[in-house]
Amino acid sequence: MQRIFKYVVHRERESMKVSGKRWILHNGRGDEFSIWNVSDIHFGNKACAIDEFIKDRETILNDPFAFFVGGGDYCLPIDAEILTKNGFKKYNELCKDDEVLGYNGVNTVWTKLLGVYYNENCELNLLKSQTFEILATDNHHWIVSDTHEKRRKFHKEKWPKKIATKNLKTHHRILLASPCLENGNLDITDDEAWLLGWVVTDGWISKHKYNSLVIGIAQSNKKYALEIESRLNQYITKNYLQKDGSSNFNISIPKVRKICNKMNIEPYEIKQKIEWIVCNISVSAREAMFDAMLKAEGWIENGRYRFAQKRGTVLNAFLILCVLKGIRIGNSKERNDNVVTVGLMKRGHYVTVADLKMSKDVFMPVWCPRTELGSWIYKYKNQVGITGNCEYISCTDSRFDPDCVSDFVKIKDLGRLGKTFTEGVRELFKPIKHKCLGLLYGNHELKYEKWQEQQGLHEWLCTELGVPNLGYSALFDVVFERGKVKEPVLKFEASKTINYHHSQSFRFYVHHGAGFSTTPAGKLTRLIRFMSYFDANVFMTGHVHDQEGRRMVEIGADSTCTKLIEKHKLGIISGSYLKTYEENVTTYGEQRGYEPTVLGASKVILLPQAKNPKDRIRGEI
């Protein structure tokens, strides 16, 4: 070269992490440091070589001159309640044996609960009309039909179907109610159910002296008082009028106890167990109880029935009766004394999407069950309706195989695999967190968090360990500074007495890795591209489950642009801790015919005080 020119090129800044400097204090001139690229652990898979990882971890822990970068692929409205055979439950009250109400395409039926998904922070959409209100994520699914009758008739095979919130159109209508025609197992007659309906609403169950029980019903409506006197005559021991003209009926304790014996409960537990009772009696008994409760606490206003009751089991029981009858509940109102008024929609089981106002609302914790039918009954703000499951790739992705999931994963964890595995990774990294230069996340975490509405797992992991979050790729400097320390110490702030004459800086570019190549040349090509894109000394990638390395020399000029200088670059691809072939496990890699994985991490050896720049960096794979 005969002439050297100096010029500047301005480029648009890439969307990546520029993660600042790390300082490593040490006291020796000839100290040799190793920076490990710990990538592709795939914790939670039975084919994960966890013993190999622990061996590398112990090496890093016991070597005072060893540090590491995490390369990714470590793993993969709370207010809403679900209707079970024991009544409404919150997500943390569910058990694996719970039966829940779902929709089979014709009616609501009892089905099995398969899992529960939880996300600590997710964006919710507000769907609202005059008679409907709910918060839901973009990927939450609804049972939907077409508003056009002709299209429904000519394309019966298409409707109803499940559609995500983000894909709802104005010609859609959301199904919220459908009757359940299944009988329960409790042997309760219609008259007994009618009696219980009156007792829990306009009645009382109280204890007197010596634990004696008093059960009664009060009714001011003369028409209903006469009906009670006639239909419940066999249960009434005394009937008397109050000064205000209302009728009081004392109910036979032995006869109520006989009813309770069939349910294996005590009389004073009736209100406490009323949700369970409602879910387990016959269809005709439910009709009778609904009739009694509506007459006791209901009235007609503007052509619609209203029902009022304090928040609690009795209100929940009435809502369940509406669900099982296929009656849609509208918006509710609540007074300061906790009395809730709900409206019964007299026509239609649907809410039309065209009537809804949809807007992004808040970030908050969310949850969603997974059921055998892919649907369930929710209760939110005293409003109930049919809804679908979310889509969670953790259990339905083509790469997901239950036989490959580690034995420590329990049934209750199936709905929160991301959180469960991330907690496990936290425990793996804890012993060496003080040696961590930062953590990347990989394609598996990115895909899981993006599509499964469980964002924030990687940020949580970094916060728990107290290490920098490097995102998917990052540039950062490692500065080696000589000082009076017994062993090397990693710091993220410069010391006040730093002597730049005794320090040496190395720039790192780290990326989880990319591409689908299975050949050594293809894997190296991707690494070489990274090395040509960025100005750095050390390049670290992973993803392809192989150990490869590449040294490159870049020709440049000195600060005055009068002398040629060499800049040495070293790139490494880290191996994986996921075995391609493992006994008694059919892995995704085995199905695709991939070559056996090179287990373990690659590392870069740095000699900060070496005189020749070429000797300051070398790789070990």
PDB file of C-alpha atoms in Angstrom, residues 6 13 42 58-59 83 87 92 123 129 181 218-219 224 262 283 303 307 310 377 436 468 473 524 567 575 621:
ATOM      1  CA  LYS A   6      -8.318   8.932   6.955  1.00  0.00           C
ATOM      2  CA  ARG A  13     -26.973   2.592  15.378  1.00  0.00           C
ATOM      3  CA  HIS A  42     -30.985 -26.401  27.766  1.00  0.00           C
ATOM      4  CA  GLU A  58     -16.415 -25.889  39.447  1.00  0.00           C
ATOM      5  CA  THR A  59     -13.419 -25.140  37.227  1.00  0.00           C
ATOM      6  CA  LEU A  83     -65.332 -22.656  37.551  1.00  0.00           C
ATOM      7  CA  GLY A  87     -66.974 -23.720  42.739  1.00  0.00           C
ATOM      8  CA  ASN A  92     -53.153 -20.757  43.023  1.00  0.00           C
ATOM      9  CA  GLU A 123     -49.877  -6.352  28.506  1.00  0.00           C
ATOM     10  CA  SER A 129     -69.349  -2.644  25.952  1.00  0.00           C
ATOM     11  CA  LEU A 181     -77.115 -30.800  30.554  1.00  0.00           C
ATOM     12  CA  ALA A 218     -88.311 -14.817  56.094  1.00  0.00           C
ATOM     13  CA  GLN A 219     -90.485 -13.538  53.245  1.00  0.00           C
ATOM     14  CA  TYR A 224     -93.983 -16.120  47.618  1.00  0.00           C
ATOM     15  CA  LYS A 262     -76.679 -37.133  51.887  1.00  0.00           C
ATOM     16  CA  VAL A 283     -80.369 -30.358  36.228  1.00  0.00           C
ATOM     17  CA  GLY A 303     -87.287  -5.593  31.260  1.00  0.00           C
ATOM     18  CA  PHE A 307     -80.142 -10.180  41.438  1.00  0.00           C
ATOM     19  CA  LYS A 310     -73.195  -9.573  49.153  1.00  0.00           C
ATOM     20  CA  ILE A 377     -65.617 -20.687  32.395  1.00  0.00           C
ATOM     21  CA  CYS A 436     -20.194 -13.267  35.498  1.00  0.00           C
ATOM     22  CA  PRO A 468     -25.705  -7.305  33.612  1.00  0.00           C
ATOM     23  CA  SER A 473     -26.096  -9.407  21.565  1.00  0.00           C
ATOM     24  CA  LEU A 524     -17.714 -20.702  10.730  1.00  0.00           C
ATOM     25  CA  LYS A 567      -5.472  -5.668  14.825  1.00  0.00           C
ATOM     26  CA  GLY A 575     -20.327 -26.034  22.521  1.00  0.00           C
ATOM     27  CA  ILE A 621     -11.998 -25.144  22.268  1.00  0.00           C
TER      28      ILE A 621
END
